[in-house]
Amino acid sequence: MLHKIGKKLTVALVTFALAMGTLLYAVPAFAAASDGSIAVTGNGPFASISVYQMFSQNDVNSYVLNDAWKDFFTTDAGSGGIGLTADDADLSNAAYTYIRGLGNDDAEGMATFAKQAAAWAAAHSVQATSTPSATANADGTSKTATASSLAYGYYLVVPSPEGSTDQTDPSRGTDALLVNVNSATPVAIDLKTVYPTIQKVVNGSDKHASASVGDSLPFTLTSMVPDVSGYTNGYQFAIQDTLSEGLTLDKDSVKVEIGGTDVTSSCIIQYGQDLGNTFVINFGTVDTALGAGKYDATDLFTGKAGQTITVTYTATLNTSASLAGTGKDNTNSAKVIYSNGPGVNDLYASAEVFTHQYTFNFDLEKTDGTNPLAGATFQLKDAKGNVISLVATGSSNTYRPAVGDETASAVTEVTTPADGTIHFVDLGEGSYTLTETKAPEGYNKAADTTVTIAAEYNTDGTLQSWSVNNNGQNAVEIVNNAGILLPGTGGMGTVVFTVAGVVAIVGGTAWMMTRRARRNS
C-alpha cells in the first residue's frame, strides 16, 4: 500500500485501455481470435483474479458493450450504476465515451469506476470470463495468476481479496483494473502494492532455538510502515503475537520502534486472560469514531511510510514446554492485522510467521556392564562446570533444572534407583557433564562422562533430527567396575605403595641376613 507507487502503472493502463476512439498507439489488424491472455503478479494476500469481458472487439476500431454490463451503465448512480441515458443502439458508444473521459483526465476517477464495476459484478452475479488462481513464483514472495484463451476486447480484472473494492486510492493498483487484450502477446500487470507482512526470528537471526527450562529467549518482529495518506477515515494496524503454553512472555520487555525511534508509549498493548497466550500491539490511539476498541495509526504513521517497524521482547521457557520428539514443539507465531478499506471492519490479516523452540532430554543408565546398579549418586553440570540444581517432575526418577524460587528446595545430587535409570528433561542443546560423587558399595566411581545434545533443523525452523552423544539414542550408559582400583601413576597413592614396598624389601633383606648369621654361628 505504498502511496503512489503504482500510479504511473495505473495511469498508463487506463490511458491505454480507455482511449478507444483516439488510440495513442498503432493497433494491429483485426482478427477474430481467442489467444489473448492476462498475467497478474502480486504479493501478500493476492490469491486469484476474476476477469470479466466488458467490451468485445468487433473490428479493428470498434468495441461493443457486452450485454451483461448494459444494466451497470444504465442504472442510476444511487443504485450502484453509472446512470447513462442512451438507448440500446447508442449505449456502446456512450459507455466508451464515458470511460474514455475518465481514462484521459482522471486516474482516480478511473480507479473508482473500476472498483464500482467490480462491486456491481459481485452484487449482481455477473459471470466471470475466467477465475484463475495465483501460483507461487520462484522468488518465494510473489504469485502470478494468468487468464488464458481470451477473446480480444476490454476486460475488468479484479484481484482477490475482495473487500478492498471500496478503497478509492488509485495508487493501490490492487482493487480493480480495466485492460485491453488485442493480440496474442500476454498483458502483464504488476500490482505494485506492498501489503503489510511480518518477519519473526529468535536469538537474533534464527527461526529456531533450543533452551533449558527457565532460560530466557529474545524475539524480534519486523514489519514496514504502510502509506496511510489514502485513508481519510483512519487506519488500523496491529501486530498479534501468540506464544505456546511452553513460553511465558516478559511483559516489561516489550519494546516497539519505528525507524529506530522508540514508540512503545504511542502503542496500546493488550494482554489478559481473554487473550490467552496472545498479546496485541495496537499502533496509535483509541478512536471512538471508528468504534469501541478501535485504534487509529494515521498520526503515528504519517510521514513514515517505508520505515521499519521493530518489536523486541523476551519469553521464558516454562515447565509446560513440550519435549522434542513428542510430536509437538513450542511455537511462537505473529501476524499483522491492518485496514484494507475505508470501513472499520475492512481488515485483513497477513500470513502468520513462526519460530520453533525445543527442549531435550536424556537418560542416565547405571550398570555393572550387564545389570542395572542402584545407589550411584551423580551431579549434572553445565558446559561451564556449574552444578545444575534439580527438582523432581513428579514422573518416576525424572528431574529437570530448578526455576525461580524452586532453587531453595532443589537438590544438587540424584541417586540411581533399582532399575539404574535417571531421566533428565527440559535441557537445551549443548554439553553437560555427569560426575559420580558416590559409587554403589563394592564398586569404583566412574570417571566424568560428557553428554552432548545436538540437533539439526529444517529451513523453516522445524526440528529435523537430534541425538545424544551421536549414538542415535537418548540414553547414556555409565559402567561401574567392582573391586579395589589401584591408583594411577603420579598420585599420592603411588607414593604410599612405593614406600610400603621399600619397607617390605628392606625388612625381608634384614631378616634373611640375620637368619644366615645364626646358621654360621
Coordinates of C-alpha atoms in Angstrom, one line a residue:
M1 CA 0.0 0.0 0.0
L2 CA 2.9 2.4 -0.6
H3 CA 1.1 5.5 -1.8
K4 CA 1.6 6.5 -5.5
I5 CA 4.0 3.6 -6.0
G6 CA 1.7 2.2 -8.7
K7 CA 0.4 5.4 -10.1
K8 CA 2.5 5.5 -13.3
L9 CA 1.4 2.0 -14.0
T10 CA -2.3 2.8 -13.3
V11 CA -2.3 5.9 -15.5
A12 CA -0.6 4.1 -18.3
L13 CA -3.0 1.2 -18.1
V14 CA -6.1 3.3 -18.0
T15 CA -4.9 5.6 -20.8
F16 CA -4.0 2.6 -22.8
A17 CA -7.2 0.8 -22.0
L18 CA -9.7 3.6 -22.5
A19 CA -8.6 5.8 -25.4
M20 CA -10.9 3.7 -27.5
G21 CA -11.7 6.2 -30.2
T22 CA -8.5 8.1 -30.4
L23 CA -5.9 5.4 -29.7
L24 CA -2.4 6.6 -28.8
Y25 CA -0.6 3.8 -30.4
A26 CA -0.9 1.7 -33.5
V27 CA -3.5 -1.1 -33.4
P28 CA -2.8 -4.4 -35.2
A29 CA -5.0 -5.6 -37.9
F30 CA -8.2 -7.1 -36.6
A31 CA -8.6 -10.8 -36.4
A32 CA -11.3 -12.8 -34.7
A33 CA -9.1 -14.6 -32.2
S34 CA -9.2 -16.1 -28.7
D35 CA -5.5 -16.3 -28.0
G36 CA -5.2 -13.4 -25.6
S37 CA -4.1 -13.6 -22.0
I38 CA -3.7 -11.5 -18.9
A39 CA -1.0 -12.3 -16.3
V40 CA -1.3 -10.5 -12.9
T41 CA 1.6 -10.7 -10.5
G42 CA 1.3 -9.6 -6.8
N43 CA 2.2 -10.4 -3.3
G44 CA 0.6 -10.5 0.2
P45 CA -3.0 -11.9 0.3
F46 CA -3.2 -11.9 -3.5
A47 CA -4.7 -15.3 -4.3
S48 CA -6.6 -15.2 -7.6
I49 CA -8.2 -12.9 -10.2
S50 CA -11.6 -12.6 -11.6
V51 CA -11.6 -11.5 -15.3
Y52 CA -14.8 -10.0 -16.9
Q53 CA -15.0 -9.1 -20.5
M54 CA -16.8 -5.7 -20.6
F55 CA -16.3 -4.8 -24.3
S56 CA -15.7 -7.2 -27.1
Q57 CA -13.6 -6.2 -30.1
N58 CA -15.9 -6.1 -33.2
D59 CA -13.3 -5.0 -35.7
V60 CA -10.0 -3.1 -35.6
N61 CA -11.6 0.2 -34.3
S62 CA -14.9 -1.0 -32.9
Y63 CA -15.8 -2.2 -29.5
V64 CA -19.2 -3.5 -28.4
L65 CA -20.5 -3.4 -24.8
N66 CA -21.4 -6.9 -23.7
D67 CA -25.0 -7.5 -22.7
A68 CA -24.0 -8.5 -19.1
W69 CA -22.8 -4.9 -18.5
K70 CA -25.6 -2.9 -20.0
D71 CA -27.6 -2.6 -16.8
F72 CA -24.5 -1.4 -15.0
F73 CA -24.2 1.6 -17.3
T74 CA -27.9 2.5 -17.4
T75 CA -28.8 2.0 -13.7
D76 CA -28.7 5.3 -11.7
A77 CA -25.7 6.0 -9.5
G78 CA -27.7 5.7 -6.3
S79 CA -28.3 2.0 -7.2
G80 CA -24.6 1.4 -7.9
G81 CA -24.7 2.1 -11.7
I82 CA -23.3 4.8 -13.9
G83 CA -26.6 6.4 -14.9
L84 CA -26.3 6.8 -18.7
T85 CA -29.5 7.6 -20.6
A86 CA -28.5 6.4 -24.0
D87 CA -30.8 4.0 -25.8
D88 CA -29.6 0.5 -26.5
A89 CA -28.4 1.3 -30.0
D90 CA -26.1 4.0 -28.8
L91 CA -25.1 2.5 -25.4
S92 CA -21.8 1.0 -26.6
N93 CA -20.7 4.4 -27.9
A94 CA -21.9 6.3 -24.8
A95 CA -20.2 3.8 -22.4
Y96 CA -17.0 4.1 -24.3
T97 CA -17.2 7.9 -24.3
Y98 CA -17.8 8.0 -20.6
I99 CA -14.8 5.7 -19.8
R100 CA -12.5 7.4 -22.2
G101 CA -13.0 10.7 -20.5
L102 CA -12.1 9.2 -17.2
G103 CA -9.0 7.5 -18.6
N104 CA -7.6 10.6 -20.2
D105 CA -8.0 13.0 -17.4
D106 CA -9.0 11.4 -14.1
A107 CA -6.9 8.5 -12.9
E108 CA -8.6 8.5 -9.5
G109 CA -12.0 8.6 -11.2
M110 CA -10.9 5.6 -13.3
A111 CA -9.9 3.7 -10.2
T112 CA -13.2 4.5 -8.7
F113 CA -15.0 3.3 -11.8
A114 CA -13.2 0.0 -11.9
K115 CA -13.9 -0.7 -8.3
Q116 CA -17.5 0.3 -8.8
A117 CA -17.7 -2.1 -11.7
A118 CA -16.2 -4.8 -9.5
A119 CA -18.7 -4.2 -6.8
W120 CA -21.5 -4.4 -9.4
A121 CA -20.2 -7.7 -10.7
A122 CA -20.2 -9.1 -7.2
A123 CA -23.6 -7.8 -6.2
H124 CA -25.4 -8.9 -9.5
S125 CA -23.6 -12.2 -10.0
V126 CA -22.0 -11.2 -13.3
Q127 CA -20.4 -14.3 -14.8
A128 CA -16.6 -14.0 -14.9
T129 CA -14.9 -15.0 -18.1
S130 CA -12.0 -16.6 -16.1
T131 CA -11.1 -17.0 -12.5
P132 CA -7.5 -18.4 -12.4
S133 CA -5.8 -19.0 -9.0
A134 CA -2.4 -17.4 -8.3
T135 CA 0.6 -19.7 -8.1
A136 CA 3.9 -19.0 -6.3
N137 CA 6.9 -17.7 -8.3
A138 CA 10.5 -18.7 -7.9
D139 CA 11.3 -15.7 -5.8
G140 CA 9.2 -17.2 -3.0
T141 CA 7.4 -13.9 -2.2
S142 CA 5.2 -13.2 -5.3
K143 CA 2.5 -15.0 -7.1
T144 CA 1.1 -14.9 -10.7
A145 CA -2.4 -15.6 -11.9
T146 CA -2.9 -16.0 -15.7
A147 CA -6.1 -15.9 -17.6
S148 CA -5.7 -17.6 -21.0
S149 CA -7.6 -18.1 -24.2
L150 CA -9.3 -14.7 -24.0
A151 CA -11.2 -13.2 -26.9
Y152 CA -10.0 -9.8 -27.8
G153 CA -11.6 -6.9 -26.0
Y154 CA -11.5 -4.9 -22.8
Y155 CA -11.6 -6.7 -19.5
L156 CA -12.3 -5.8 -15.9
V157 CA -9.6 -7.5 -13.8
V158 CA -10.4 -7.9 -10.1
P159 CA -7.6 -9.4 -7.9
S160 CA -8.5 -11.0 -4.6
P161 CA -9.1 -10.5 -1.9
E162 CA -12.5 -8.9 -2.3
G163 CA -13.3 -6.4 0.4
S164 CA -10.9 -3.8 -0.8
T165 CA -13.2 -2.6 -3.6
D166 CA -14.4 0.3 -1.6
Q167 CA -10.9 1.9 -1.3
T168 CA -10.6 4.6 -4.0
D169 CA -6.9 5.4 -3.8
P170 CA -5.7 4.8 -7.4
S171 CA -2.1 4.3 -6.3
R172 CA -3.0 0.9 -4.7
G173 CA -3.4 -0.7 -8.1
T174 CA -4.9 -3.8 -6.5
D175 CA -8.6 -3.3 -6.3
A176 CA -9.7 -3.4 -10.0
L177 CA -8.2 -2.6 -13.4
L178 CA -9.5 -2.3 -16.9
V179 CA -7.1 -3.6 -19.6
N180 CA -7.1 -4.1 -23.3
V181 CA -6.4 -7.5 -24.9
N182 CA -5.8 -7.1 -28.6
S183 CA -3.1 -9.6 -29.5
A184 CA -1.6 -12.9 -28.6
T185 CA 1.0 -11.0 -26.6
P186 CA 0.2 -11.5 -22.9
V187 CA -0.9 -8.4 -21.0
A188 CA 1.4 -8.3 -17.9
I189 CA 0.2 -6.5 -14.8
D190 CA 2.3 -5.9 -11.7
L191 CA 0.0 -5.0 -8.8
K192 CA 2.9 -3.0 -7.3
T193 CA 1.1 -2.6 -3.9
V194 CA 3.0 -3.9 -1.0
Y195 CA 0.7 -5.5 1.6
P196 CA 1.9 -5.4 5.2
T197 CA 3.9 -8.5 6.1
I198 CA 5.9 -9.5 9.1
Q199 CA 9.1 -11.4 9.9
K200 CA 10.0 -13.1 13.1
V201 CA 13.3 -14.5 14.5
V202 CA 14.6 -15.8 17.8
N203 CA 18.1 -15.4 19.1
G204 CA 18.9 -12.6 16.6
S205 CA 18.5 -14.3 13.3
D206 CA 17.1 -17.9 13.5
K207 CA 13.7 -19.5 13.0
H208 CA 14.5 -21.9 15.8
A209 CA 16.0 -22.1 19.2
S210 CA 16.7 -24.6 22.0
A211 CA 16.6 -23.9 25.7
S212 CA 16.5 -25.4 29.1
V213 CA 13.5 -24.7 31.3
G214 CA 13.9 -21.3 32.9
D215 CA 16.0 -19.9 30.0
S216 CA 15.0 -16.5 28.5
L217 CA 14.8 -16.3 24.7
P218 CA 14.9 -13.0 22.8
F219 CA 12.4 -12.5 19.9
T220 CA 12.4 -9.9 17.2
L221 CA 9.5 -8.9 14.9
T222 CA 9.9 -6.6 11.8
S223 CA 7.4 -5.0 9.5
M224 CA 7.1 -1.8 7.5
V225 CA 5.1 1.3 8.0
P226 CA 2.4 1.5 5.2
D227 CA 1.4 4.7 3.5
V228 CA -1.8 5.9 5.1
S229 CA -2.3 9.0 3.0
G230 CA -5.2 7.4 1.1
Y231 CA -7.1 6.7 4.3
T232 CA -9.2 9.6 5.4
N233 CA -11.3 7.7 7.9
G234 CA -8.5 6.3 9.9
Y235 CA -6.1 3.4 9.6
Q236 CA -5.9 0.4 11.8
F237 CA -2.7 -1.5 12.3
A238 CA -1.9 -4.1 14.9
I239 CA 0.7 -6.9 15.5
Q240 CA -0.7 -10.0 17.1
D241 CA 1.8 -12.4 18.7
T242 CA 0.8 -15.8 20.1
L243 CA 3.1 -17.9 22.3
S244 CA 2.7 -21.6 23.0
E245 CA 1.9 -22.8 26.5
G246 CA 5.6 -23.6 27.0
L247 CA 6.6 -19.9 26.7
T248 CA 5.9 -17.1 29.2
L249 CA 6.1 -13.5 28.0
D250 CA 8.1 -11.0 30.0
K251 CA 5.6 -8.1 29.6
D252 CA 8.1 -5.5 30.7
S253 CA 10.5 -6.4 27.9
V254 CA 8.2 -5.4 25.0
K255 CA 9.6 -2.6 23.0
V256 CA 8.4 -1.0 19.8
E257 CA 10.4 1.1 17.4
I258 CA 9.8 2.8 14.1
G259 CA 12.9 3.8 12.1
G260 CA 15.0 3.2 15.3
T261 CA 12.9 5.5 17.4
D262 CA 11.1 4.1 20.5
V263 CA 7.4 4.5 20.0
T264 CA 6.2 2.0 22.7
S265 CA 4.4 4.7 24.5
S266 CA 2.4 5.5 21.3
C267 CA 1.0 2.0 21.2
I268 CA -1.6 0.3 23.3
I269 CA -0.5 -3.3 24.2
Q270 CA -3.2 -5.7 25.3
Y271 CA -2.7 -8.7 27.5
G272 CA -5.0 -10.6 29.7
Q273 CA -6.9 -13.8 30.3
D274 CA -9.3 -13.2 27.5
L275 CA -6.4 -13.3 25.1
G276 CA -4.8 -16.4 26.5
N277 CA -1.2 -16.6 25.4
T278 CA -1.6 -13.8 22.8
F279 CA -0.7 -10.2 23.1
V280 CA -1.7 -7.5 20.7
I281 CA 0.2 -4.3 19.9
N282 CA -2.2 -1.6 18.6
F283 CA -0.5 1.2 16.9
G284 CA -1.8 4.7 17.5
T285 CA -4.6 5.9 19.8
V286 CA -8.2 4.9 20.6
D287 CA -10.6 6.4 18.0
T288 CA -14.2 6.3 19.2
A289 CA -15.3 7.4 15.7
L290 CA -14.1 4.1 14.4
G291 CA -15.9 2.2 17.1
A292 CA -15.3 0.7 20.5
G293 CA -11.9 -1.0 20.8
K294 CA -10.7 0.6 17.5
Y295 CA -7.3 2.3 17.1
D296 CA -6.1 4.8 14.6
A297 CA -2.5 4.8 13.5
T298 CA -2.8 7.6 11.0
D299 CA -1.0 10.3 13.0
L300 CA 1.7 7.8 14.1
F301 CA 2.4 6.6 10.6
T302 CA 2.1 9.8 8.6
G303 CA 5.4 10.8 7.0
K304 CA 7.0 7.5 8.0
A305 CA 5.9 5.2 5.0
G306 CA 8.5 2.6 4.3
Q307 CA 10.3 2.8 7.7
T308 CA 11.0 -0.4 9.6
I309 CA 8.8 -1.4 12.5
T310 CA 10.8 -3.4 15.0
V311 CA 9.3 -5.2 18.1
T312 CA 11.5 -6.9 20.6
Y313 CA 10.7 -8.9 23.7
T314 CA 11.8 -11.9 25.7
A315 CA 10.0 -15.0 26.8
T316 CA 11.0 -17.7 29.2
L317 CA 10.7 -21.5 28.5
N318 CA 8.5 -22.7 31.3
T319 CA 7.6 -26.1 32.9
S320 CA 4.7 -26.6 30.4
A321 CA 7.2 -26.8 27.5
S322 CA 6.9 -29.9 25.2
L323 CA 9.9 -32.1 24.9
A324 CA 11.4 -32.7 21.5
G325 CA 10.2 -36.0 20.0
T326 CA 6.7 -35.8 21.4
G327 CA 5.3 -34.6 18.1
K328 CA 4.7 -31.1 19.4
D329 CA 7.1 -28.2 19.6
N330 CA 6.9 -24.9 21.4
T331 CA 5.8 -22.5 18.6
N332 CA 5.6 -18.7 18.6
S333 CA 3.6 -17.0 15.9
A334 CA 2.9 -13.5 14.7
K335 CA 0.8 -11.7 12.1
V336 CA -0.2 -8.2 11.1
I337 CA -3.9 -7.1 11.1
Y338 CA -4.4 -3.9 9.0
S339 CA -7.0 -1.8 7.2
N340 CA -7.8 -3.0 3.7
G341 CA -10.6 -0.5 3.0
P342 CA -12.2 2.6 4.5
G343 CA -14.7 0.8 6.7
V344 CA -14.0 -0.1 10.3
N345 CA -14.4 -3.7 9.5
D346 CA -12.4 -3.8 6.3
L347 CA -9.5 -5.5 8.0
Y348 CA -7.1 -8.1 6.6
A349 CA -4.6 -10.4 8.4
S350 CA -1.2 -11.2 6.9
A351 CA 0.1 -14.7 6.7
E352 CA 1.3 -16.0 10.1
V353 CA 5.1 -16.5 10.6
F354 CA 6.5 -18.9 13.1
T355 CA 9.6 -19.6 15.2
H356 CA 10.1 -23.0 16.8
Q357 CA 11.6 -23.6 20.3
Y358 CA 12.7 -27.0 21.5
T359 CA 13.9 -28.6 24.7
F360 CA 15.5 -32.0 25.0
N361 CA 16.1 -34.9 27.4
F362 CA 18.4 -37.9 28.1
D363 CA 18.6 -40.9 30.3
L364 CA 21.4 -42.0 32.6
E365 CA 21.7 -45.7 32.7
K366 CA 23.9 -47.0 35.5
T367 CA 25.1 -50.7 35.1
D368 CA 28.0 -53.0 36.1
G369 CA 28.3 -53.8 32.4
T370 CA 25.4 -56.2 32.5
N371 CA 22.9 -55.4 35.2
P372 CA 21.4 -52.1 36.5
L373 CA 23.0 -50.6 39.6
A374 CA 21.2 -48.8 42.3
G375 CA 22.8 -46.4 44.8
A376 CA 25.1 -44.4 42.5
T377 CA 25.0 -40.7 43.2
F378 CA 25.5 -38.0 40.5
Q379 CA 25.8 -34.3 39.8
L380 CA 24.7 -32.8 36.5
K381 CA 26.9 -29.9 35.4
D382 CA 26.5 -27.4 32.6
A383 CA 29.1 -26.5 29.9
K384 CA 30.9 -24.1 32.3
G385 CA 31.2 -26.7 35.0
N386 CA 28.4 -25.3 37.2
V387 CA 26.3 -27.8 39.1
I388 CA 22.7 -27.7 38.0
S389 CA 20.1 -27.6 40.7
L390 CA 17.4 -30.1 40.0
V391 CA 13.8 -30.8 41.0
A392 CA 11.7 -33.9 40.6
T393 CA 9.0 -33.5 38.0
G394 CA 6.5 -36.0 39.5
S395 CA 7.3 -38.7 37.0
S396 CA 9.3 -41.6 38.3
N397 CA 13.0 -40.7 38.8
T398 CA 12.7 -37.7 36.4
Y399 CA 14.5 -34.4 37.1
R400 CA 14.6 -31.0 35.4
P401 CA 16.5 -27.8 36.2
A402 CA 15.0 -25.8 39.0
V403 CA 13.4 -22.4 38.1
G404 CA 12.7 -19.3 40.2
D405 CA 12.2 -19.9 43.9
E406 CA 12.4 -23.7 43.4
T407 CA 16.2 -23.5 43.9
A408 CA 15.7 -23.2 47.7
S409 CA 14.2 -26.8 47.8
A410 CA 16.2 -28.2 44.8
V411 CA 18.9 -30.9 45.0
T412 CA 22.3 -30.9 43.5
E413 CA 22.7 -34.7 43.6
V414 CA 20.5 -37.6 42.5
T415 CA 20.8 -41.3 43.2
T416 CA 20.0 -44.2 40.8
P417 CA 17.0 -46.3 41.8
A418 CA 16.7 -50.1 41.5
D419 CA 16.5 -50.1 37.7
G420 CA 19.6 -47.9 37.5
T421 CA 17.9 -45.2 35.3
I422 CA 17.5 -41.5 35.9
H423 CA 15.7 -39.3 33.4
F424 CA 16.9 -35.7 32.8
V425 CA 14.4 -33.4 31.0
D426 CA 13.9 -29.8 29.8
L427 CA 17.5 -29.3 28.6
G428 CA 18.8 -27.2 25.8
E429 CA 21.3 -28.2 23.2
G430 CA 24.9 -28.3 24.3
S431 CA 27.4 -30.1 26.5
Y432 CA 26.8 -31.4 30.0
T433 CA 28.9 -33.4 32.5
L434 CA 27.8 -36.3 34.7
T435 CA 30.0 -36.5 37.8
E436 CA 29.7 -39.6 40.0
T437 CA 30.1 -38.4 43.6
K438 CA 29.4 -41.8 45.3
A439 CA 29.6 -45.2 43.8
P440 CA 27.5 -48.2 44.9
E441 CA 29.0 -50.2 47.7
G442 CA 31.7 -52.5 46.4
Y443 CA 32.2 -50.6 43.2
N444 CA 34.6 -47.9 42.0
K445 CA 33.5 -44.5 41.0
A446 CA 33.3 -43.9 37.3
A447 CA 35.2 -41.1 35.5
D448 CA 33.3 -38.0 34.5
T449 CA 31.1 -38.5 31.4
T450 CA 30.4 -35.8 28.8
V451 CA 26.9 -35.7 27.4
T452 CA 26.3 -33.7 24.2
I453 CA 22.9 -32.9 22.9
A454 CA 22.9 -31.8 19.2
A455 CA 20.1 -31.1 16.7
E456 CA 19.6 -30.4 13.0
Y457 CA 16.8 -28.1 11.8
N458 CA 14.9 -27.5 8.6
T459 CA 15.0 -24.1 6.9
D460 CA 11.6 -23.2 8.3
G461 CA 12.9 -23.8 11.9
T462 CA 11.2 -27.2 12.5
L463 CA 13.3 -29.9 14.0
Q464 CA 14.9 -32.4 11.5
S465 CA 16.7 -34.7 14.0
W466 CA 18.6 -34.7 17.3
S467 CA 20.9 -37.1 19.1
V468 CA 22.7 -37.6 22.4
N469 CA 26.5 -38.3 22.0
N470 CA 25.8 -39.1 18.4
N471 CA 24.6 -42.6 19.3
G472 CA 21.2 -42.3 17.8
Q473 CA 19.6 -42.8 21.2
N474 CA 18.8 -40.5 24.2
A475 CA 20.5 -42.8 26.7
V476 CA 24.0 -42.6 28.3
E477 CA 25.3 -45.8 29.9
I478 CA 27.9 -45.4 32.8
V479 CA 29.5 -48.6 34.0
N480 CA 30.9 -49.2 37.4
N481 CA 33.6 -51.8 38.0
A482 CA 33.6 -54.0 41.1
G483 CA 36.7 -54.5 43.4
I484 CA 39.6 -52.3 44.5
L485 CA 41.0 -50.0 41.9
L486 CA 44.8 -49.4 42.1
P487 CA 45.6 -45.7 41.9
G488 CA 47.0 -44.2 38.7
T489 CA 50.6 -43.1 38.3
G490 CA 51.7 -39.8 39.8
G491 CA 49.3 -39.7 42.7
M492 CA 49.7 -39.8 46.5
G493 CA 48.7 -43.5 46.4
T494 CA 51.7 -44.3 44.3
V495 CA 54.0 -42.8 46.9
V496 CA 52.3 -44.8 49.7
F497 CA 52.6 -48.1 47.8
T498 CA 56.2 -47.3 46.9
V499 CA 57.2 -46.6 50.5
A500 CA 55.5 -49.7 51.6
G501 CA 57.3 -51.8 49.0
V502 CA 60.7 -50.4 50.0
V503 CA 59.9 -51.1 53.7
A504 CA 59.0 -54.7 52.8
I505 CA 62.1 -55.3 50.8
V506 CA 64.4 -53.8 53.5
G507 CA 62.7 -55.8 56.2
G508 CA 62.9 -59.0 54.2
T509 CA 66.6 -58.5 53.4
A510 CA 67.4 -57.9 57.1
W511 CA 65.5 -61.0 58.2
M512 CA 67.5 -63.2 55.7
M513 CA 70.8 -61.7 56.8
T514 CA 70.0 -62.3 60.5
R515 CA 69.0 -65.9 59.8
R516 CA 72.2 -66.6 57.8
A517 CA 74.3 -65.2 60.6
R518 CA 72.7 -67.5 63.1
R519 CA 73.5 -70.5 60.9
N520 CA 77.1 -69.6 60.6
S521 CA 77.4 -69.3 64.3

